[in-house]
């Protein structure tokens, strides 16, 4: 198995003003400054990117956006281009989050275009996939993931996906306090890695990081990280407080 560097990412969703976000980021930078073996990323709202960049610049905390639009520029009111995201200081971007799929009509096809635009602009995509509770109950988990990944990653070369990060986020576990069991998480992560191997070969599938997301907290991070195919976490609610997020980053 290749060496995969752990990654803990925080998704701040539609929370915090610029000042609040900057304060939390400053606290986090202080709390995790000794961490060397883990990639750390936070994704505040667009309006806080510039202020949070001031707080994390030069630290071991990377900045991510929560979305982007694939066009370079133009008459697309309300949208943000990859260049704008980079200009604000981002190195990462979360794409295809289930809340965007559910409330803002994102499809596998639009996520594919966004991943392409991110990679072309040298941004690291954190590509989110996951099934709903109804899909799990009707035993569609693997077919749903297969479709999300086959379409989401359609048309890419192996080389272009080297820095891609995948996040498995069962929709029924997001913000609900329910976490997938160890068996459920490992089973799906292994499925995703196998699928990536079939699509892009062993070198890529072995090196790619697959994060788990869904009610991750300091109390459950170590059992998740102990799983063979779990390489980190995408954290929503528990990333909003610097101390709690730092406890996840520095889990024992
Ligand atoms: C998320 O939104 O990506 C997420 C995993 O949220 P939470 O940790 O709050 O379940």
GROMACS .gro file of C-alpha atoms in nm, residues 34-217:
model
  184
   34UNK     CA    1   0.310   2.183   1.569
   35UNK     CA    2   0.123   1.938   1.343
   36UNK     CA    3   0.352   1.810   1.071
   37UNK     CA    4   0.213   1.478   0.951
   38UNK     CA    5  -0.137   1.585   0.844
   39UNK     CA    6  -0.275   1.816   0.577
   40UNK     CA    7  -0.520   2.060   0.733
   41UNK     CA    8  -0.770   2.262   0.533
   42UNK     CA    9  -1.060   2.490   0.618
   43UNK     CA   10  -1.329   2.606   0.379
   44UNK     CA   11  -1.511   2.920   0.494
   45UNK     CA   12  -1.786   3.099   0.301
   46UNK     CA   13  -1.671   3.297  -0.005
   47UNK     CA   14  -1.714   3.625   0.180
   48UNK     CA   15  -1.464   3.517   0.447
   49UNK     CA   16  -1.195   3.376   0.218
   50UNK     CA   17  -0.988   3.693   0.208
   51UNK     CA   18  -0.998   3.752   0.584
   52UNK     CA   19  -0.926   3.387   0.665
   53UNK     CA   20  -0.637   3.390   0.418
   54UNK     CA   21  -0.477   3.665   0.626
   55UNK     CA   22  -0.502   3.438   0.930
   56UNK     CA   23  -0.368   3.117   0.771
   57UNK     CA   24  -0.108   3.258   0.532
   58UNK     CA   25   0.233   3.104   0.600
   59UNK     CA   26   0.086   2.842   0.836
   60UNK     CA   27   0.018   2.470   0.793
   61UNK     CA   28  -0.355   2.538   0.747
   62UNK     CA   29  -0.464   2.550   0.383
   63UNK     CA   30  -0.761   2.744   0.253
   64UNK     CA   31  -1.042   2.595   0.047
   65UNK     CA   32  -1.359   2.722  -0.118
   66UNK     CA   33  -1.690   2.540  -0.093
   67UNK     CA   34  -1.775   2.564  -0.462
   68UNK     CA   35  -1.681   2.729  -0.789
   69UNK     CA   36  -1.820   2.779  -1.137
   70UNK     CA   37  -1.630   2.632  -1.430
   71UNK     CA   38  -1.618   2.934  -1.661
   72UNK     CA   39  -1.321   3.169  -1.648
   73UNK     CA   40  -1.525   3.489  -1.649
   74UNK     CA   41  -1.841   3.631  -1.800
   75UNK     CA   42  -2.203   3.720  -1.741
   76UNK     CA   43  -2.275   3.464  -1.468
   77UNK     CA   44  -2.430   3.668  -1.191
   78UNK     CA   45  -2.361   3.530  -0.847
   79UNK     CA   46  -2.094   3.284  -0.954
   80UNK     CA   47  -1.725   3.262  -0.865
   81UNK     CA   48  -1.457   3.145  -1.111
   82UNK     CA   49  -1.162   2.916  -1.034
   83UNK     CA   50  -0.930   3.213  -1.083
   84UNK     CA   51  -1.123   3.418  -0.828
   85UNK     CA   52  -1.105   3.132  -0.581
   86UNK     CA   53  -0.729   3.113  -0.631
   87UNK     CA   54  -0.696   3.489  -0.614
   88UNK     CA   55  -0.857   3.477  -0.268
   89UNK     CA   56  -0.578   3.245  -0.152
   90UNK     CA   57  -0.737   2.902  -0.195
   91UNK     CA   58  -0.543   2.590  -0.282
   92UNK     CA   59  -0.842   2.356  -0.243
   93UNK     CA   60  -1.208   2.349  -0.335
   94UNK     CA   61  -1.490   2.127  -0.209
   95UNK     CA   62  -1.700   2.009  -0.504
   96UNK     CA   63  -2.021   1.809  -0.530
   97UNK     CA   64  -2.115   1.837  -0.164
   98UNK     CA   65  -2.451   1.669  -0.103
   99UNK     CA   66  -2.605   1.998   0.012
  100UNK     CA   67  -2.518   2.148  -0.327
  101UNK     CA   68  -2.658   1.844  -0.503
  102UNK     CA   69  -2.974   1.851  -0.290
  103UNK     CA   70  -3.055   2.225  -0.270
  104UNK     CA   71  -2.880   2.374  -0.573
  105UNK     CA   72  -2.944   2.114  -0.841
  106UNK     CA   73  -2.584   2.006  -0.890
  107UNK     CA   74  -2.557   1.697  -1.103
  108UNK     CA   75  -2.280   1.448  -1.166
  109UNK     CA   76  -2.225   1.623  -1.500
  110UNK     CA   77  -2.187   1.971  -1.350
  111UNK     CA   78  -1.959   1.834  -1.079
  112UNK     CA   79  -1.745   1.680  -1.356
  113UNK     CA   80  -1.708   2.022  -1.522
  114UNK     CA   81  -1.620   2.183  -1.191
  115UNK     CA   82  -1.354   1.923  -1.109
  116UNK     CA   83  -1.205   1.978  -1.454
  117UNK     CA   84  -1.198   2.356  -1.406
  118UNK     CA   85  -1.042   2.318  -1.061
  119UNK     CA   86  -0.766   2.091  -1.188
  120UNK     CA   87  -0.694   2.313  -1.488
  121UNK     CA   88  -0.648   2.598  -1.246
  122UNK     CA   89  -0.421   2.399  -1.017
  123UNK     CA   90  -0.674   2.378  -0.734
  124UNK     CA   91  -0.707   2.052  -0.541
  125UNK     CA   92  -1.066   1.928  -0.562
  126UNK     CA   93  -1.224   1.756  -0.264
  127UNK     CA   94  -1.482   1.558  -0.458
  128UNK     CA   95  -1.779   1.457  -0.242
  129UNK     CA   96  -1.989   1.149  -0.304
  130UNK     CA   97  -2.242   0.962  -0.096
  131UNK     CA   98  -2.579   0.793  -0.086
  132UNK     CA   99  -2.900   0.905   0.082
  133UNK     CA  100  -3.070   0.700   0.351
  134UNK     CA  101  -3.339   0.585   0.107
  135UNK     CA  102  -3.073   0.472  -0.141
  136UNK     CA  103  -2.891   0.277   0.131
  137UNK     CA  104  -3.215   0.119   0.248
  138UNK     CA  105  -3.296   0.005  -0.103
  139UNK     CA  106  -2.943  -0.134  -0.146
  140UNK     CA  107  -2.842   0.119  -0.408
  141UNK     CA  108  -2.535   0.250  -0.224
  142UNK     CA  109  -2.281   0.100  -0.460
  143UNK     CA  110  -2.468   0.180  -0.781
  144UNK     CA  111  -2.515   0.541  -0.669
  145UNK     CA  112  -2.146   0.577  -0.585
  146UNK     CA  113  -2.047   0.405  -0.907
  147UNK     CA  114  -2.249   0.657  -1.109
  148UNK     CA  115  -2.130   0.960  -0.911
  149UNK     CA  116  -1.767   0.860  -0.958
  150UNK     CA  117  -1.787   0.733  -1.317
  151UNK     CA  118  -1.954   1.054  -1.435
  152UNK     CA  119  -1.777   1.288  -1.192
  153UNK     CA  120  -1.436   1.168  -1.307
  154UNK     CA  121  -1.518   1.109  -1.673
  155UNK     CA  122  -1.256   1.218  -1.925
  156UNK     CA  123  -0.963   1.270  -1.690
  157UNK     CA  124  -0.611   1.142  -1.742
  158UNK     CA  125  -0.443   0.957  -1.457
  159UNK     CA  126  -0.185   1.235  -1.429
  160UNK     CA  127  -0.448   1.506  -1.388
  161UNK     CA  128  -0.604   1.327  -1.092
  162UNK     CA  129  -0.287   1.283  -0.889
  163UNK     CA  130  -0.383   1.542  -0.630
  164UNK     CA  131  -0.757   1.467  -0.625
  165UNK     CA  132  -0.912   1.401  -0.286
  166UNK     CA  133  -1.237   1.205  -0.260
  167UNK     CA  134  -1.474   1.248   0.034
  168UNK     CA  135  -1.726   0.976   0.109
  169UNK     CA  136  -2.012   1.141   0.291
  170UNK     CA  137  -2.321   0.928   0.346
  171UNK     CA  138  -2.597   1.189   0.329
  172UNK     CA  139  -2.778   1.028   0.623
  173UNK     CA  140  -2.474   1.091   0.844
  174UNK     CA  141  -2.425   1.460   0.762
  175UNK     CA  142  -2.527   1.686   1.048
  176UNK     CA  143  -2.742   1.412   1.198
  177UNK     CA  144  -2.512   1.283   1.470
  178UNK     CA  145  -2.526   0.940   1.304
  179UNK     CA  146  -2.189   0.808   1.192
  180UNK     CA  147  -2.138   0.514   0.962
  181UNK     CA  148  -2.021   0.208   1.152
  182UNK     CA  149  -1.662   0.103   1.105
  183UNK     CA  150  -1.778  -0.179   0.876
  184UNK     CA  151  -1.997   0.051   0.667
  185UNK     CA  152  -1.724   0.310   0.626
  186UNK     CA  153  -1.447   0.061   0.542
  187UNK     CA  154  -1.671  -0.128   0.300
  188UNK     CA  155  -1.754   0.185   0.101
  189UNK     CA  156  -1.401   0.327   0.110
  190UNK     CA  157  -1.266  -0.003  -0.022
  191UNK     CA  158  -1.535  -0.004  -0.292
  192UNK     CA  159  -1.434   0.349  -0.399
  193UNK     CA  160  -1.064   0.259  -0.406
  194UNK     CA  161  -1.136  -0.052  -0.615
  195UNK     CA  162  -1.346   0.148  -0.856
  196UNK     CA  163  -1.068   0.406  -0.890
  197UNK     CA  164  -0.826   0.121  -0.959
  198UNK     CA  165  -1.052  -0.012  -1.236
  199UNK     CA  166  -1.085   0.336  -1.385
  200UNK     CA  167  -0.731   0.470  -1.345
  201UNK     CA  168  -0.500   0.190  -1.231
  202UNK     CA  169  -0.338   0.084  -0.910
  203UNK     CA  170  -0.084   0.364  -0.880
  204UNK     CA  171  -0.355   0.625  -0.868
  205UNK     CA  172  -0.601   0.432  -0.651
  206UNK     CA  173  -0.330   0.344  -0.404
  207UNK     CA  174  -0.218   0.702  -0.358
  208UNK     CA  175  -0.549   0.885  -0.358
  209UNK     CA  176  -0.688   1.008  -0.028
  210UNK     CA  177  -1.043   0.910   0.057
  211UNK     CA  178  -1.184   1.112   0.345
  212UNK     CA  179  -1.484   1.013   0.550
  213UNK     CA  180  -1.748   1.275   0.630
  214UNK     CA  181  -2.061   1.264   0.843
  215UNK     CA  182  -2.080   1.371   1.207
  216UNK     CA  183  -1.706   1.330   1.266
  217UNK     CA  184  -1.604   1.454   1.611
   0.00000   0.00000   0.00000
